[in-house]
Amino acid sequence: MGKMSDTGSQNRPLGPIVANWSPPIRPQEDVRIGQYAQLEPLDPARHAALLYRAFSGHPQVWDYMPAGPFGSSSGFHRFVSDITKADYPKFYAVKDLEAGEFGGFCSYLRISPDAGSIEVGYISFAPQLQQTRASTEAMFLMMQWAFDAGYRRYEWKCNALNGPSRRTAQRLGFSYEGTFRQADVVKGRNRDTAWFAVTDTDWPALKEAFSLWLAPSNFDASGQQIERLGDLTRLVRVASDPTL
C-alpha cells in the first residue's frame, strides 16, 4: 500500500496520518513509587489532616490556586472531599520518601483521550516538598505514566504572573506555547494563562534527562545536585519562555 497523501482533494495541506492510533486509557487508581517520591490517589480520610499540617503557616502556597488558604483542618478536609468526589480530575497525594511525609498533591485534568492530550495541574506543594528530589520525581512519575499510557501531548498551564510555576515548567522540559489573555477570572481577579507542553516526540530524550538527573550519582554527599535538570532538558525544548 502506498503512503497516504498529506494533501487534500484540492492539494491543500493536511496533517500527517497518525498510524495505528487508538485513544489511551484514563488515569487509574494506582500507586506509583519511585526512588524519592510516592504518588497515591488522594483520599480525604488518609491524607487531609497530614496535608493540612504540611500547608499550615504557608498561605502563599494558595496565591495562584483557585481555592485556599484554609483557616481550619475541617475546612481543608471539606475541600479535599469536594475535589475527590468526581472521577476526574484525578488527584494524587505526594509523599517524600526520604522525609517520610506527605507534602502536597497534584492532578491530571483536561483529560482528552480522543485527542491524546492530558494536562498536569492543580499542583500544590508545601515549602518542605518544594525543590526536593521527591517533588521533581513526582512530576516525572506523572509524565511517565501519561506517555506510557499512549498520550501524545502533556500540558502545563499556569497563571502568567506565577513566575515560579513558569520556571518549573521550563526546568521540567515543557516548551512554551503562548499566553491566553483574559483566560479566566480567579478569586475575582483576571488571569492570563501561560501554556506549555511536552509531546511524545520530546519524551524519549526527556526521559533520559530525568533518569540522569535522578540517578544517585548525580548528587554529592550533602545531597546537592551535580548536573542541573534545566541544563539537561534545554536541548529538548522546542521553545523557551520569553519571560525567563
GROMACS .gro file of N, CA and C in nm, residues 20-85:
model
  198
   20ASN      N    1  -0.185   0.374   1.341
   20ASN     CA    2  -0.225   0.280   1.447
   20ASN      C    3  -0.278   0.352   1.572
   21TRP      N    4  -0.347   0.463   1.552
   21TRP     CA    5  -0.393   0.544   1.665
   21TRP      C    6  -0.514   0.480   1.733
   22SER      N    7  -0.510   0.476   1.865
   22SER     CA    8  -0.627   0.442   1.945
   22SER      C    9  -0.618   0.523   2.073
   23PRO      N   10  -0.731   0.576   2.121
   23PRO     CA   11  -0.728   0.661   2.241
   23PRO      C   12  -0.673   0.586   2.362
   24PRO      N   13  -0.590   0.650   2.442
   24PRO     CA   14  -0.537   0.585   2.563
   24PRO      C   15  -0.641   0.578   2.674
   25ILE      N   16  -0.609   0.503   2.778
   25ILE     CA   17  -0.699   0.492   2.892
   25ILE      C   18  -0.693   0.618   2.978
   26ARG      N   19  -0.791   0.635   3.061
   26ARG     CA   20  -0.790   0.744   3.159
   26ARG      C   21  -0.705   0.701   3.279
   27PRO      N   22  -0.656   0.799   3.356
   27PRO     CA   23  -0.576   0.765   3.475
   27PRO      C   24  -0.652   0.674   3.570
   28GLN      N   25  -0.577   0.583   3.632
   28GLN     CA   26  -0.636   0.481   3.718
   28GLN      C   27  -0.606   0.509   3.866
   29GLU      N   28  -0.668   0.428   3.951
   29GLU     CA   29  -0.647   0.438   4.097
   29GLU      C   30  -0.523   0.358   4.134
   30ASP      N   31  -0.409   0.401   4.087
   30ASP     CA   32  -0.287   0.325   4.110
   30ASP      C   33  -0.191   0.402   4.200
   31VAL      N   34  -0.100   0.329   4.265
   31VAL     CA   35   0.007   0.386   4.345
   31VAL      C   36   0.135   0.378   4.264
   32ARG      N   37   0.210   0.487   4.261
   32ARG     CA   38   0.336   0.490   4.186
   32ARG      C   39   0.449   0.522   4.282
   33ILE      N   40   0.549   0.437   4.281
   33ILE     CA   41   0.660   0.451   4.376
   33ILE      C   42   0.790   0.467   4.300
   34GLY      N   43   0.861   0.573   4.331
   34GLY     CA   44   0.992   0.597   4.272
   34GLY      C   45   1.102   0.580   4.376
   35GLN      N   46   1.217   0.639   4.348
   35GLN     CA   47   1.327   0.635   4.444
   35GLN      C   48   1.304   0.731   4.560
   36TYR      N   49   1.243   0.846   4.529
   36TYR     CA   50   1.231   0.953   4.628
   36TYR      C   51   1.087   0.993   4.657
   37ALA      N   52   0.994   0.957   4.567
   37ALA     CA   53   0.855   1.002   4.580
   37ALA      C   54   0.759   0.886   4.563
   38GLN      N   55   0.645   0.901   4.628
   38GLN     CA   56   0.534   0.807   4.610
   38GLN      C   57   0.408   0.887   4.582
   39LEU      N   58   0.334   0.842   4.480
   39LEU     CA   59   0.205   0.902   4.447
   39LEU      C   60   0.097   0.801   4.479
   40GLU      N   61  -0.009   0.848   4.545
   40GLU     CA   62  -0.123   0.760   4.568
   40GLU      C   63  -0.250   0.842   4.557
   41PRO      N   64  -0.359   0.781   4.514
   41PRO     CA   65  -0.484   0.856   4.497
   41PRO      C   66  -0.519   0.934   4.623
   42LEU      N   67  -0.549   1.062   4.603
   42LEU     CA   68  -0.579   1.149   4.717
   42LEU      C   69  -0.708   1.104   4.785
   43ASP      N   70  -0.699   1.085   4.916
   43ASP     CA   71  -0.811   1.035   4.994
   43ASP      C   72  -0.830   1.124   5.116
   44PRO      N   73  -0.950   1.182   5.135
   44PRO     CA   74  -0.970   1.273   5.249
   44PRO      C   75  -0.937   1.210   5.383
   45ALA      N   76  -0.980   1.088   5.405
   45ALA     CA   77  -0.958   1.023   5.535
   45ALA      C   78  -0.810   0.997   5.561
   46ARG      N   79  -0.737   0.963   5.458
   46ARG     CA   80  -0.596   0.926   5.475
   46ARG      C   81  -0.503   1.046   5.471
   47HIS      N   82  -0.536   1.146   5.389
   47HIS     CA   83  -0.437   1.249   5.359
   47HIS      C   84  -0.471   1.390   5.408
   48ALA      N   85  -0.599   1.422   5.428
   48ALA     CA   86  -0.636   1.562   5.453
   48ALA      C   87  -0.566   1.620   5.576
   49ALA      N   88  -0.569   1.550   5.687
   49ALA     CA   89  -0.508   1.603   5.809
   49ALA      C   90  -0.357   1.618   5.793
   50LEU      N   91  -0.294   1.522   5.729
   50LEU     CA   92  -0.149   1.528   5.710
   50LEU      C   93  -0.110   1.645   5.618
   51LEU      N   94  -0.188   1.666   5.513
   51LEU     CA   95  -0.157   1.775   5.421
   51LEU      C   96  -0.188   1.910   5.484
   52TYR      N   97  -0.295   1.918   5.562
   52TYR     CA   98  -0.326   2.045   5.629
   52TYR      C   99  -0.209   2.085   5.720
   53ARG      N  100  -0.152   1.988   5.789
   53ARG     CA  101  -0.038   2.015   5.876
   53ARG      C  102   0.082   2.063   5.794
   54ALA      N  103   0.103   2.004   5.677
   54ALA     CA  104   0.215   2.044   5.592
   54ALA      C  105   0.196   2.185   5.539
   55PHE      N  106   0.072   2.221   5.504
   55PHE     CA  107   0.044   2.354   5.447
   55PHE      C  108   0.030   2.462   5.554
   56SER      N  109   0.006   2.424   5.678
   56SER     CA  110  -0.022   2.519   5.784
   56SER      C  111   0.092   2.620   5.800
   57GLY      N  112   0.054   2.747   5.807
   57GLY     CA  113   0.153   2.854   5.822
   57GLY      C  114   0.215   2.901   5.692
   58HIS      N  115   0.166   2.848   5.579
   58HIS     CA  116   0.223   2.885   5.448
   58HIS      C  117   0.113   2.929   5.353
   59PRO      N  118   0.043   3.038   5.382
   59PRO     CA  119  -0.071   3.079   5.298
   59PRO      C  120  -0.030   3.114   5.155
   60GLN      N  121   0.098   3.146   5.133
   60GLN     CA  122   0.143   3.183   4.999
   60GLN      C  123   0.129   3.069   4.900
   61VAL      N  124   0.120   2.947   4.950
   61VAL     CA  125   0.103   2.830   4.863
   61VAL      C  126  -0.022   2.845   4.776
   62TRP      N  127  -0.122   2.918   4.826
   62TRP     CA  128  -0.252   2.926   4.760
   62TRP      C  129  -0.269   3.053   4.677
   63ASP      N  130  -0.165   3.134   4.665
   63ASP     CA  131  -0.179   3.263   4.596
   63ASP      C  132  -0.235   3.249   4.455
   64TYR      N  133  -0.191   3.151   4.381
   64TYR     CA  134  -0.233   3.135   4.241
   64TYR      C  135  -0.329   3.017   4.222
   65MET      N  136  -0.379   2.963   4.331
   65MET     CA  137  -0.470   2.849   4.325
   65MET      C  138  -0.615   2.898   4.328
   66PRO      N  139  -0.709   2.821   4.272
   66PRO     CA  140  -0.848   2.863   4.273
   66PRO      C  141  -0.915   2.852   4.409
   67ALA      N  142  -0.850   2.786   4.505
   67ALA     CA  143  -0.904   2.772   4.641
   67ALA      C  144  -0.797   2.811   4.742
   68GLY      N  145  -0.838   2.816   4.870
   68GLY     CA  146  -0.744   2.845   4.978
   68GLY      C  147  -0.712   2.993   4.990
   69PRO      N  148  -0.637   3.029   5.097
   69PRO     CA  149  -0.588   2.943   5.204
   69PRO      C  150  -0.701   2.897   5.297
   70PHE      N  151  -0.668   2.802   5.381
   70PHE     CA  152  -0.768   2.740   5.467
   70PHE      C  153  -0.737   2.770   5.613
   71GLY      N  154  -0.841   2.815   5.685
   71GLY     CA  155  -0.821   2.855   5.823
   71GLY      C  156  -0.841   2.745   5.924
   72SER      N  157  -0.886   2.627   5.880
   72SER     CA  158  -0.910   2.518   5.975
   72SER      C  159  -0.890   2.385   5.905
   73SER      N  160  -0.860   2.284   5.985
   73SER     CA  161  -0.844   2.150   5.933
   73SER      C  162  -0.974   2.098   5.873
   74SER      N  163  -1.086   2.132   5.936
   74SER     CA  164  -1.215   2.085   5.886
   74SER      C  165  -1.247   2.147   5.750
   75GLY      N  166  -1.211   2.275   5.735
   75GLY     CA  167  -1.233   2.341   5.606
   75GLY      C  168  -1.149   2.279   5.496
   76PHE      N  169  -1.026   2.244   5.529
   76PHE     CA  170  -0.940   2.180   5.429
   76PHE      C  171  -0.992   2.040   5.397
   77HIS      N  172  -1.041   1.970   5.499
   77HIS     CA  173  -1.095   1.836   5.478
   77HIS      C  174  -1.215   1.842   5.382
   78ARG      N  175  -1.301   1.943   5.399
   78ARG     CA  176  -1.415   1.958   5.308
   78ARG      C  177  -1.367   1.984   5.166
   79PHE      N  178  -1.263   2.066   5.153
   79PHE     CA  179  -1.206   2.095   5.021
   79PHE      C  180  -1.156   1.968   4.954
   80VAL      N  181  -1.080   1.887   5.027
   80VAL     CA  182  -1.027   1.763   4.970
   80VAL      C  183  -1.142   1.669   4.935
   81SER      N  184  -1.243   1.663   5.020
   81SER     CA  185  -1.359   1.579   4.990
   81SER      C  186  -1.428   1.623   4.862
   82ASP      N  187  -1.441   1.754   4.844
   82ASP     CA  188  -1.509   1.807   4.725
   82ASP      C  189  -1.432   1.776   4.597
   83ILE      N  190  -1.300   1.795   4.600
   83ILE     CA  191  -1.224   1.779   4.475
   83ILE      C  192  -1.202   1.633   4.438
   84THR      N  193  -1.227   1.542   4.533
   84THR     CA  194  -1.208   1.400   4.503
   84THR      C  195  -1.340   1.326   4.482
   85LYS      N  196  -1.452   1.398   4.482
   85LYS     CA  197  -1.582   1.331   4.464
   85LYS      C  198  -1.598   1.278   4.322
   0.00000   0.00000   0.00000
